[in-house]
Short mmCIF file of C-alpha atoms in Angstrom, two decimals:
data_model
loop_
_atom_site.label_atom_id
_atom_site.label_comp_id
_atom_site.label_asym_id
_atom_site.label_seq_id
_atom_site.Cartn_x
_atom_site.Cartn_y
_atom_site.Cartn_z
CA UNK V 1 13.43 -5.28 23.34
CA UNK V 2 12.05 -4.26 20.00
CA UNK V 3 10.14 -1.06 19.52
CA UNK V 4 6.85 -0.43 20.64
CA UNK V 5 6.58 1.83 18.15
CA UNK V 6 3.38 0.80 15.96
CA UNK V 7 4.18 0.45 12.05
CA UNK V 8 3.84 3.70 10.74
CA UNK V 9 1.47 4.43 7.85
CA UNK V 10 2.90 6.73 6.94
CA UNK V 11 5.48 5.05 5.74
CA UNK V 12 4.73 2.98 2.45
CA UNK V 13 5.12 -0.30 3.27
CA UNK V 14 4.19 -1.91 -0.26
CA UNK V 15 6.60 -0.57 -2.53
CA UNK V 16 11.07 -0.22 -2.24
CA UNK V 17 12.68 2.79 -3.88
CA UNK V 18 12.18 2.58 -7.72
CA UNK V 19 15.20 0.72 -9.53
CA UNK V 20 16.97 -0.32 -6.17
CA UNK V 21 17.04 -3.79 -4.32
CA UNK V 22 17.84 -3.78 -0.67
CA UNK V 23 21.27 -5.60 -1.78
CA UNK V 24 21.66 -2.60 -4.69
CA UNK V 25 21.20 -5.28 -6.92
CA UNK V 26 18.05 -4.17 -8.97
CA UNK V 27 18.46 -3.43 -12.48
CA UNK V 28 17.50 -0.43 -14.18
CA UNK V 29 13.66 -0.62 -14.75
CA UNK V 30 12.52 -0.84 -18.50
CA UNK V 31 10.92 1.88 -19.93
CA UNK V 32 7.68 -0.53 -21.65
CA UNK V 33 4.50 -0.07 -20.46
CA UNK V 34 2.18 -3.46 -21.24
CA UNK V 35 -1.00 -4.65 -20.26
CA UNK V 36 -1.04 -7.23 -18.05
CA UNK V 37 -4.02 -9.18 -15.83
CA UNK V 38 -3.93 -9.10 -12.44
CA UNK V 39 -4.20 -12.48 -10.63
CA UNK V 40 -4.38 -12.43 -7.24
CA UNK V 41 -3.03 -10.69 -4.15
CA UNK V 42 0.65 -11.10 -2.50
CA UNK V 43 0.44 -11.24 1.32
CA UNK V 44 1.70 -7.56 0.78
CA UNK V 45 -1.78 -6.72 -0.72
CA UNK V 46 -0.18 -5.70 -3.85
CA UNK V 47 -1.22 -7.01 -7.18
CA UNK V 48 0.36 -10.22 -9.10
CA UNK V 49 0.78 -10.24 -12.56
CA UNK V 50 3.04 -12.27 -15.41
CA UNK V 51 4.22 -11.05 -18.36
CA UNK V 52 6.80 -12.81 -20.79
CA UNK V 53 6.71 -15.70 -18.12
CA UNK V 54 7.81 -13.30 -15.19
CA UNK V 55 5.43 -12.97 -11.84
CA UNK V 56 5.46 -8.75 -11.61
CA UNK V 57 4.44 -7.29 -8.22
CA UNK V 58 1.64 -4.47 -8.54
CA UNK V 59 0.79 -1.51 -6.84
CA UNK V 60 -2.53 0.03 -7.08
CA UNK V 61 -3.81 -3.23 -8.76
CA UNK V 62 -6.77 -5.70 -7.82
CA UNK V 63 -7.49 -9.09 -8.69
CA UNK V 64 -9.24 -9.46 -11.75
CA UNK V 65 -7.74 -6.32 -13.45
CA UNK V 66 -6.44 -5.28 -16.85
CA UNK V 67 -3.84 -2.38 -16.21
CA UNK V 68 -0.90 -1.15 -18.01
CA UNK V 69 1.93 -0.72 -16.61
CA UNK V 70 5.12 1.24 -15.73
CA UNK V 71 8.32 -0.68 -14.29
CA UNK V 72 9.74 0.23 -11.16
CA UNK V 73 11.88 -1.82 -11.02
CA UNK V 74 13.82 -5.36 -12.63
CA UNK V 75 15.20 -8.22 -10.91
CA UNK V 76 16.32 -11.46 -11.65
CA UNK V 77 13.30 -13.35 -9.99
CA UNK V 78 10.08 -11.06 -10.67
CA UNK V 79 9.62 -7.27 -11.75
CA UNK V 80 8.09 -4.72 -9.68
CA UNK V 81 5.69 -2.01 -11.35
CA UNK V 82 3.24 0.23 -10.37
CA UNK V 83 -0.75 0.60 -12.85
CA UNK V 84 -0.67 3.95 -14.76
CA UNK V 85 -4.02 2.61 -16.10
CA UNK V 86 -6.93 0.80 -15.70
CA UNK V 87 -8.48 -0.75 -18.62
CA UNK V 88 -10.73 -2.88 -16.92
CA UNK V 89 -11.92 -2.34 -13.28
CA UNK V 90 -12.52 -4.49 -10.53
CA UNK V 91 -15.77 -3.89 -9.10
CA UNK V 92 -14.34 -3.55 -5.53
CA UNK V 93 -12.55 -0.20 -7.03
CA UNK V 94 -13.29 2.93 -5.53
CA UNK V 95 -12.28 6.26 -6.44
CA UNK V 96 -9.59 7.71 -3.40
CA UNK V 97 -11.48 9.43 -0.51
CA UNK V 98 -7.92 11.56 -0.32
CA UNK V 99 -6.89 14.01 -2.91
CA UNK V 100 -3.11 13.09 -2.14
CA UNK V 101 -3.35 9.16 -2.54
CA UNK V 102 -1.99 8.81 -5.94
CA UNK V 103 1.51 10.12 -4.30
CA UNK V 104 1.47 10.08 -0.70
CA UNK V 105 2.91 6.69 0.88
CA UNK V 106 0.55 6.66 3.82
CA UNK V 107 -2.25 5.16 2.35
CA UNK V 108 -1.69 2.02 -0.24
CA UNK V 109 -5.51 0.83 -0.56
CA UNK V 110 -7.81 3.82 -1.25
CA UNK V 111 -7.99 2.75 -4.22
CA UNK V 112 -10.02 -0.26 -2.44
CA UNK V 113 -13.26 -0.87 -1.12
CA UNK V 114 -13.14 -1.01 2.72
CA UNK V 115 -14.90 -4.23 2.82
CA UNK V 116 -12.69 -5.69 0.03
CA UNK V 117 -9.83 -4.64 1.59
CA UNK V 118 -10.67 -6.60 5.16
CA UNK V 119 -11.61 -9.77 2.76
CA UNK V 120 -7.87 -9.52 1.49
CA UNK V 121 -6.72 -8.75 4.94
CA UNK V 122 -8.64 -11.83 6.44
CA UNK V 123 -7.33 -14.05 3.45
CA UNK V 124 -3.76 -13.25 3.98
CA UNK V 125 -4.13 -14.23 7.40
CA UNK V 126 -5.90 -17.74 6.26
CA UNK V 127 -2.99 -18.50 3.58
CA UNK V 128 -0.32 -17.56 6.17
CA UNK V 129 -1.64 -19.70 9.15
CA UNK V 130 -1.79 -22.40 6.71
CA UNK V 131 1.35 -22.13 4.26
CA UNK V 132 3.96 -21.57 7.52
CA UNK V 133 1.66 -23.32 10.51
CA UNK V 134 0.12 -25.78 8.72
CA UNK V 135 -2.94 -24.89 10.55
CA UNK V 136 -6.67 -23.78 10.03
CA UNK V 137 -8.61 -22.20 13.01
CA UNK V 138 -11.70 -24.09 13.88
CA UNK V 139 -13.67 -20.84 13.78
CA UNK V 140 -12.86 -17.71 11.89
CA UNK V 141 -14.31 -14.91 13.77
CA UNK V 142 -16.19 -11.75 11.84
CA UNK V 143 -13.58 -9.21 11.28
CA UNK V 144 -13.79 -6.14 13.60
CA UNK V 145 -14.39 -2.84 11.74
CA UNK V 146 -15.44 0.45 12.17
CA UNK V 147 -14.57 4.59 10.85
CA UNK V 148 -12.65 4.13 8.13
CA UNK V 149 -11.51 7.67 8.12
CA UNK V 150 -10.48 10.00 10.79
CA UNK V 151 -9.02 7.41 13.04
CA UNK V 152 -5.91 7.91 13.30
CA UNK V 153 -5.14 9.32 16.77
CA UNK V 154 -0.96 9.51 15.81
CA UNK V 155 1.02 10.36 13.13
CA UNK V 156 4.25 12.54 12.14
CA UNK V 157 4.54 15.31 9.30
CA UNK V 158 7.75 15.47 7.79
CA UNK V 159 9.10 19.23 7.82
CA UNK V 160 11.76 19.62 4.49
CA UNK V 161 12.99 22.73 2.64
CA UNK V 162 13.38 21.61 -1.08
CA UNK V 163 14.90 23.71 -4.21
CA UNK V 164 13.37 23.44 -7.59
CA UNK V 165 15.64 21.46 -10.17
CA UNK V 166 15.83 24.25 -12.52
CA UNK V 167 17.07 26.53 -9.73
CA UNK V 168 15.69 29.03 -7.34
CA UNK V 169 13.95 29.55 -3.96
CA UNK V 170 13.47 26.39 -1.74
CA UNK V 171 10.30 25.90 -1.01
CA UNK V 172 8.48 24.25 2.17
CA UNK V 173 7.24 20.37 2.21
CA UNK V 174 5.09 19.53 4.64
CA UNK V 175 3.67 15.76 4.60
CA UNK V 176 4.40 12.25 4.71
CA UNK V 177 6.80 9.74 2.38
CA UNK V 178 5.98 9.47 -1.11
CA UNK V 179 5.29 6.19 -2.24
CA UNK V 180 8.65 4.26 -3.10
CA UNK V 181 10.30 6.93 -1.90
CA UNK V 182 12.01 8.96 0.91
CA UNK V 183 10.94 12.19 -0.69
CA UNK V 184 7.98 13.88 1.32
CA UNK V 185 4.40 14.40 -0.16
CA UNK V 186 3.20 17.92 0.04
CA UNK V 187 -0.22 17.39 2.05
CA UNK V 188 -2.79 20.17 2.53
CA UNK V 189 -5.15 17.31 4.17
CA UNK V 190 -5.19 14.03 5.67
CA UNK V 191 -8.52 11.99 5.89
CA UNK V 192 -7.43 9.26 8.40
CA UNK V 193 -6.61 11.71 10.82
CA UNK V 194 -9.43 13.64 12.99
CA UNK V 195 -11.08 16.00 11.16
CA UNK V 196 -9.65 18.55 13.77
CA UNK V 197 -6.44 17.56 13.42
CA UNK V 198 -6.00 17.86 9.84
CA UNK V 199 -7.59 21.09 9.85
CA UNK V 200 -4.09 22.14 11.43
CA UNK V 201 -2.30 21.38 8.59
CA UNK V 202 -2.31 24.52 6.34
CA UNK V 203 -1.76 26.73 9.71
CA UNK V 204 1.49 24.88 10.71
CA UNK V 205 2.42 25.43 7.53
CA UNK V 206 1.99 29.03 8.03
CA UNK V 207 3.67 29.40 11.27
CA UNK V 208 6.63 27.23 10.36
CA UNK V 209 7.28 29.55 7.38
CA UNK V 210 6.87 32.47 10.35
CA UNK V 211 9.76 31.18 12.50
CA UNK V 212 13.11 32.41 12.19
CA UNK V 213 14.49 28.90 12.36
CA UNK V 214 12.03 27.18 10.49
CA UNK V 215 15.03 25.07 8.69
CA UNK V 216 15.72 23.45 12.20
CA UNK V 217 12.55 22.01 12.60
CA UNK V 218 12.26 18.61 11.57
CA UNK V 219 8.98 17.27 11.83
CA UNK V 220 5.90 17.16 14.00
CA UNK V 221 4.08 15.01 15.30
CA UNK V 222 0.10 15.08 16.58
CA UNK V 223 -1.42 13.10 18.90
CA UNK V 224 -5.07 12.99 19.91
CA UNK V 225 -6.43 11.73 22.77
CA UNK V 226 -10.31 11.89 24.09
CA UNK V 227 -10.42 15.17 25.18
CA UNK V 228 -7.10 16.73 23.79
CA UNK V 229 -4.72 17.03 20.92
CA UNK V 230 -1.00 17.98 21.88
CA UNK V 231 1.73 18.66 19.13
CA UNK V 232 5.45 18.09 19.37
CA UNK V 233 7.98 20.14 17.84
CA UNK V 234 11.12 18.56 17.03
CA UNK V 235 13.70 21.30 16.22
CA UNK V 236 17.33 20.76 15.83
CA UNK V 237 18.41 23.80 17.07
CA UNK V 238 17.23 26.04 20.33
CA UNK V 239 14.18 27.68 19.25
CA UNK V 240 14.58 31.24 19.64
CA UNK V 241 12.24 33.15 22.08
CA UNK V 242 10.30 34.62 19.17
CA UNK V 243 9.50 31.84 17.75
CA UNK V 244 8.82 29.94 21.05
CA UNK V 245 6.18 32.43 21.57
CA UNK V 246 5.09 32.06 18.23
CA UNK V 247 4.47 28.21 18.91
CA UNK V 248 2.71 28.98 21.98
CA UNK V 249 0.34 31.39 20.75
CA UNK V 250 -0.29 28.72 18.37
CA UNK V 251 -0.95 25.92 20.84
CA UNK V 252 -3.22 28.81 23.05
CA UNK V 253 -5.28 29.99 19.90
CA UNK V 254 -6.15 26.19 18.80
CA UNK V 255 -6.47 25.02 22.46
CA UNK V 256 -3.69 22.41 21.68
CA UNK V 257 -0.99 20.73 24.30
CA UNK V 258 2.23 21.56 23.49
CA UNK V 259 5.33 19.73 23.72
CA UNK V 260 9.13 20.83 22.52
CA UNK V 261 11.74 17.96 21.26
CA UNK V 262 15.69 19.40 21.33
CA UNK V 263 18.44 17.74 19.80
CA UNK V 264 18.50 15.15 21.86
CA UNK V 265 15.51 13.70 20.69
CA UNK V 266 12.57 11.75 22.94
CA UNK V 267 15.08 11.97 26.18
CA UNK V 268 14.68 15.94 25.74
CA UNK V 269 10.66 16.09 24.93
CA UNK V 270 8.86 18.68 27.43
CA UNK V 271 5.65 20.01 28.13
CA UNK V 272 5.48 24.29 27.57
CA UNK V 273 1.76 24.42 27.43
CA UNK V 274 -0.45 24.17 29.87
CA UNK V 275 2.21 24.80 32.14
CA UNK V 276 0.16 23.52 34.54
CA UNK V 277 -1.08 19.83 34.52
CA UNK V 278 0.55 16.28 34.08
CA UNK V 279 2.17 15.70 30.53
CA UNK V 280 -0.70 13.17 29.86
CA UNK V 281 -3.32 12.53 27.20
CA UNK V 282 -5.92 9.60 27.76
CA UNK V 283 -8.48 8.00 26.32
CA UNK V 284 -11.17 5.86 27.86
CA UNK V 285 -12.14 1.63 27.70
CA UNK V 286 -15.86 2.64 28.81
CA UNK V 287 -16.97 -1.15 28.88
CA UNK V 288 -14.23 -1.46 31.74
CA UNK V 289 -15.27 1.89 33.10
CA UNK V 290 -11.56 2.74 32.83
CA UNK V 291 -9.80 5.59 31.64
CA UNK V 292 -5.94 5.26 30.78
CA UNK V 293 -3.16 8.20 30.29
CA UNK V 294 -0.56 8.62 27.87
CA UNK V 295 2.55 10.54 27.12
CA UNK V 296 2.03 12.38 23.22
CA UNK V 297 5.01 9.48 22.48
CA UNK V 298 4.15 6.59 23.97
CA UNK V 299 3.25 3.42 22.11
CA UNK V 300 -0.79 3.16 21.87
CA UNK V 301 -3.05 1.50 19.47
CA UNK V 302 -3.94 4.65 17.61
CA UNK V 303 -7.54 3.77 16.67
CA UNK V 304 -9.59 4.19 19.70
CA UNK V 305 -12.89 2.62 18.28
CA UNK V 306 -11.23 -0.68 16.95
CA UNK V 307 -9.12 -0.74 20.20
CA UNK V 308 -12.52 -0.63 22.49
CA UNK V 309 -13.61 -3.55 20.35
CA UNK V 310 -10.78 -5.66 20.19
CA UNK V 311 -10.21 -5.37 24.75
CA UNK V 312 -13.69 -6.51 24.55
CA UNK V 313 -13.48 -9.43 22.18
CA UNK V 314 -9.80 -10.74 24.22
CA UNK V 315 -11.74 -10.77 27.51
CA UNK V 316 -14.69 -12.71 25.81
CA UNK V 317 -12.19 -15.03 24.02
CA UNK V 318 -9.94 -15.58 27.16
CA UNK V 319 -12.99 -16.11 29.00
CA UNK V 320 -11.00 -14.77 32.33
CA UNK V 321 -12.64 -16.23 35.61
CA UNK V 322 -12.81 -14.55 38.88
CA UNK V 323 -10.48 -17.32 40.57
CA UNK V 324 -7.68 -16.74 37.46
CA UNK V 325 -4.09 -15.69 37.59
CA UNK V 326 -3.69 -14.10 34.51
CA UNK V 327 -0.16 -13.00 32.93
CA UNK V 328 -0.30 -10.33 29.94
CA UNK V 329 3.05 -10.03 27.83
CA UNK V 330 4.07 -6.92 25.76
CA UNK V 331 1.54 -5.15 28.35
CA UNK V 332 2.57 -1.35 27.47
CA UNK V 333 0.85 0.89 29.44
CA UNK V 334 -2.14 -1.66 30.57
CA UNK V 335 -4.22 -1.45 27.97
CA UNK V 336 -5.12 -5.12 28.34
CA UNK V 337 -3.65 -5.80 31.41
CA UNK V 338 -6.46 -2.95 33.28
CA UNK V 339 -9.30 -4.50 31.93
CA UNK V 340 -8.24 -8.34 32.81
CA UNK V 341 -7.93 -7.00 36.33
CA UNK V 342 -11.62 -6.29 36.01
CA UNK V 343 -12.37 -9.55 35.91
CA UNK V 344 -9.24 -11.82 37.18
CA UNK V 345 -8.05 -12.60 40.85
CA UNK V 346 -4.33 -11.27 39.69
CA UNK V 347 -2.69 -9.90 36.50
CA UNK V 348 0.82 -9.79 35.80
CA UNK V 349 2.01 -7.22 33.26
CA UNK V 350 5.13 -7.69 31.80
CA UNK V 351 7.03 -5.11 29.60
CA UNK V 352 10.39 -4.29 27.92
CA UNK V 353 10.09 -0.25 28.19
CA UNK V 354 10.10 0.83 31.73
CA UNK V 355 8.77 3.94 31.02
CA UNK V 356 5.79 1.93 29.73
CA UNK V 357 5.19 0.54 32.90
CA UNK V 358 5.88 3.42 34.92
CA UNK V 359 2.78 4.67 32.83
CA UNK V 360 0.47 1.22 33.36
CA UNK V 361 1.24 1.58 37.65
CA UNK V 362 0.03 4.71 37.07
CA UNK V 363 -3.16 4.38 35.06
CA UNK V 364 -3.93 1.77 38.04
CA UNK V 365 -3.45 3.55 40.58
CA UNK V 366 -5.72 5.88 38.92
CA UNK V 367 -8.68 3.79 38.31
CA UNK V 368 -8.13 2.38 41.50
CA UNK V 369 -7.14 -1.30 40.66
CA UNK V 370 -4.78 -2.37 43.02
CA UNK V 371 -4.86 -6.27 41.88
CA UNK V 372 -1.75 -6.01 39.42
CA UNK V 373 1.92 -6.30 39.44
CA UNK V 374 3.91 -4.95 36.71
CA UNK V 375 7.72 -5.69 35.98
CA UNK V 376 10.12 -4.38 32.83
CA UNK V 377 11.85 -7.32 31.40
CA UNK V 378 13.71 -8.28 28.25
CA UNK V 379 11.06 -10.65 27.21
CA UNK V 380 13.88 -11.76 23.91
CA UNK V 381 15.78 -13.29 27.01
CA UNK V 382 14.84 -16.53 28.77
CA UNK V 383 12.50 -15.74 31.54
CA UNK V 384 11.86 -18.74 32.91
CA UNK V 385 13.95 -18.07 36.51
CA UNK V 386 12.78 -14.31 36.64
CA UNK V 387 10.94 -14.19 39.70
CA UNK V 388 7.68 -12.46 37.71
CA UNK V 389 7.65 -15.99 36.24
CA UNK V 390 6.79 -18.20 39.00
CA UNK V 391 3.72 -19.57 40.27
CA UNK V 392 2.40 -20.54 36.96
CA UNK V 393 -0.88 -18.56 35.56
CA UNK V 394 -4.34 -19.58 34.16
CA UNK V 395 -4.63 -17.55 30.91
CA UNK V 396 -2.24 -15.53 29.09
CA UNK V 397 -2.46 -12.82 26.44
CA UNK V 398 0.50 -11.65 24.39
CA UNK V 399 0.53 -8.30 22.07
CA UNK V 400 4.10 -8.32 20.37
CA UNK V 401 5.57 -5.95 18.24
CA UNK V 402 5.65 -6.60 14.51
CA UNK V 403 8.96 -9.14 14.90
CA UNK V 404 6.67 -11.93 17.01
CA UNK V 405 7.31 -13.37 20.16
CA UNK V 406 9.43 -16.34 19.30
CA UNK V 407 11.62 -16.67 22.51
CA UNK V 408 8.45 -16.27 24.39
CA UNK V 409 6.48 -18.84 23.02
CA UNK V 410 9.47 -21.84 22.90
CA UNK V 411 8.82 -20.74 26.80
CA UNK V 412 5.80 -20.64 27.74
CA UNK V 413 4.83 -23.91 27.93
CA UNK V 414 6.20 -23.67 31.74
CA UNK V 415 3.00 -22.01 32.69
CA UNK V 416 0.70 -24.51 31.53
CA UNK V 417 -2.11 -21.89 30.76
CA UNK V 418 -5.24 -23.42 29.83
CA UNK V 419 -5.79 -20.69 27.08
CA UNK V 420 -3.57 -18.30 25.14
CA UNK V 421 -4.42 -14.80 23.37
CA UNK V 422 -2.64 -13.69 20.71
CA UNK V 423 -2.89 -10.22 19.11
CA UNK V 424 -0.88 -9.76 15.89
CA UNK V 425 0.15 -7.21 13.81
CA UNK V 426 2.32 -9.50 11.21
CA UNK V 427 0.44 -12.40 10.47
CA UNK V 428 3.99 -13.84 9.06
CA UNK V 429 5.11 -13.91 12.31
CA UNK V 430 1.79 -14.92 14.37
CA UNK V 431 1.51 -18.23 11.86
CA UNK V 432 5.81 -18.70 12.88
CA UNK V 433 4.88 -18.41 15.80
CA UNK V 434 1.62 -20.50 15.80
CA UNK V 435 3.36 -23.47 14.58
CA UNK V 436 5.81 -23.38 17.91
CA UNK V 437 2.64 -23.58 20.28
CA UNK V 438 0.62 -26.51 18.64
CA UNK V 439 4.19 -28.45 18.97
CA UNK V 440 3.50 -27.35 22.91
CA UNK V 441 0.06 -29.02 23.27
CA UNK V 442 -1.92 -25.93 22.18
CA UNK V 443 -4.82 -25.80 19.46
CA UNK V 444 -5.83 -23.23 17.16
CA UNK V 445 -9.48 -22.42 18.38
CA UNK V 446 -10.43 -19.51 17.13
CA UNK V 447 -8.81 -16.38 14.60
CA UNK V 448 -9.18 -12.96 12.98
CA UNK V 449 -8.82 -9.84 11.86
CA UNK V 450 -9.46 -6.64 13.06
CA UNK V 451 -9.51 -3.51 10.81
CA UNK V 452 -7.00 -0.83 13.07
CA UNK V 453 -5.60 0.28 9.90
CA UNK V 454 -7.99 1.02 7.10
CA UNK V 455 -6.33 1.70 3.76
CA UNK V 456 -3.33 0.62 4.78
CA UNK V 457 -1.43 -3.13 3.62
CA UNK V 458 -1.03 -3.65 7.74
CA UNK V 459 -3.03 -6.77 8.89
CA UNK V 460 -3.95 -6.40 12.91
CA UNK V 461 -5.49 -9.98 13.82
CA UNK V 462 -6.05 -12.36 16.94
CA UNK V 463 -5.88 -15.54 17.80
CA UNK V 464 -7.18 -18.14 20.28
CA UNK V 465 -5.50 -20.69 21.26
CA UNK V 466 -6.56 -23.79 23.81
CA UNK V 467 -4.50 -26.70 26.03
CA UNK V 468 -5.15 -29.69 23.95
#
């Protein structure tokens, strides 16, 4: 199965690596610096621009823009640059709300307006449904927003030890990738995470620098649920006891869960602290009256407020009936699949990570909902004689990863649902994958976007579809 792992934003996901093609084909970027007018958007939410009859892709740009310029990079097809300057600004520019945006990767549109940047979002959606489906949806639902900073419930700090070029002392990096780049940005803040959380920023700094094998130590991650934040240390080597106790005085003076990752990676994460207590955060779906668990690692939607909005908009859009067999694909740990059982006579839940569904019969069995079935399965694999499969269901809702649900949808016509939900988080792939189903019968009813990812070129949308 592909990873449940949601696209990290911390990752820049707008620009490649300055002068290199994925092929190593690139050609060294020129050294002008022109003015140039920016057109419109690519569906990567970066600028497009021509110059000297060549389209140029760029970053921090918006349409209706006159920036100069610095190459990043030259190919045979189009140029890629980044704006040094703006010469004449769009009125949907704002300045940064984070001091590090100019450099740090995780971010790609603070230089944007939040509502300007769901307008793009909900446009590249439109153009992508219709360029690769061919369709339009008869309604376009109002985009779901919300915080625009301090959601971010997840994320991972790069740990790196770096030398000066003209010599001396290495000196600690804490942070996230640079943009177009694999090199980390030094961070003393982050403003899409909790306020709490990046408060703990300039202390983990301090106590790595403390610890006797600080060069072993990798990264961390945080991860915040309701009523908790846990961190995970990944070191490479055994930590010594001194500094073990050094990380758990941390954890006990911030009142933080801790968890250590060895070598071995994920298969060798542990809870030290509480030592008492399930390794579990949660968070709660209070319109369902439902409160679900996590591991620090597992795959959740990371922003709680746009996640309680968007369970409550599928249910609405499914329109689930009490006498309904409902079957939810990609269910993770039954963050759907809980809520449909609220309102359906049976849910199936069907996942490819069996520790994901270990965790989804457990938040059941916790909120007492005993009207589900959940099975791991290799949903890239034809299904149709799995015994999950049979006995054909009313509705069904579908949450892929960021590669689509292709094999799944050539199958699904067996079931002969009269509706199908669709939550994306590629809208390449959801308009792929769009087209398949109207050749099965189905109709585009309804679509949109949902803003999980403020400042960020990721597009989270949904998708109704009917039996025609």
């Amino acid at each position: 199965m592909p990873s449940r792992k949601p696209p990290s934003i911390f990752r820049n996901s707008t620009r490649r690596n300055a002068g290199k093609s994925p092929q190593g084909g690139s050609k060294k970027p020129s050294k002008a610096t022109p003015e140039v007018e920016i057109e419109r958007f690519s569906h990567e939410v970066r600028g497009i621009a021509r110059h000297q009859g060549k389209t140029i892709f760029v970053d921090n740009a918006l349409p209706g823009e006159t920036v100069r310029i610095r190459y990043t990079a030259n190919r045979a097809k189009f140029d890629e640059a980044v704006a040094t300057e703006v010469l004449t600004a769009s009125p949907d520019r704002q300045t940064p709300p984070c001091p590090h945006a100019e450099v740090c990767g995780g971010c790609a549109l603070q230089q944007m307006t939040p509502a300007a940047q769901i307008d793009a979002k909900q446009q590249i959606l439109l153009d992508q449904l219709s360029r690769f489906a061919k369709a339009t949806p008869e309604q376009v639902l109002p985009p779901l927003t919300g915080s625009t900073l301090g959601y971010r419930r997840k994320a991972r700090l790069g740990v790196r030890f770096v030398k000066p070029k003209s010599g001396g002392k290495a000196s600690l990096v804490l942070g996230f990738r640079e943009k177009g780049s694999n090199d980390l940005t030094d961070v003393e803040q982050c403003t899409v995470l909790p306020a709490e959380a990046s408060a703990l920023i300039p202390q983990l700094r301090e106590t790595i620098l403390q610890c006797e094998g600080r060069r072993n130590i990798s990264h961390i991650e945080i991860a915040a649920g309701e009523d908790h934040t846990a961190l995970v240390i990944r070191h490479l080597q055994p930590l010594s006891e001194e500094d073990r106790e050094r990380w758990l005085g941390f954890a006990k003076q911030h009142q933080l869960h801790l968890y250590l990752q060895g070598e071995q990676g994920d298969a060798n994460t542990h809870k030290v602290w509480p030592e008492s207590g399930p390794a579990r955060l949660n968070y709660a779906l209070p319109a369902f009256d439902l409160t679900l668990n996590f591991h620090p690692q597992d795959f959740i939607q990371v922003n709680f407020e746009i996640n309680r909005q968007m369970v409550s908009l599928a249910l609405e859009l499914l329109d689930v009936q009490p006498e309904d067999r409902v079957l939810d694909l990609f269910c993770g740990l039954g963050n759907f699949t809980l809520p449909l059982a609220t309102r359906a006579r049976e849910v199936v839940g069907v996942e490819g990570l069996f520790s994901l569904t270990e965790r989804a019969r457990e938040n059941a069995s916790a909120n007492g909902i005993d009207n589900v079935r959940f099975q791991a399965a290799d949903l890239t694999e034809d299904f149709s004689r799995s015994p999950w499969a049979r006995g054909g269901f009313d509705r069904i809702l579908l949450d892929p990863p960021r590669n689509g649900a292709l094999e799944v949808v050539r199958n699904i016509g067996q079931f002969n649902a009269k509706a199908i939900l669709y939550i994306s988080c590629n809208p390449a792939t959801l308009a792929r994958d769009t087209a398949e189903l109207i050749q099965q019968g189905y109709v585009l009813r309804k679509a949109g976007v949902m803003d999980m990812f403020p400042h960020t070129t990721h597009v989270e949308s949904i998708a109704l579809f009917e039996k025609a």
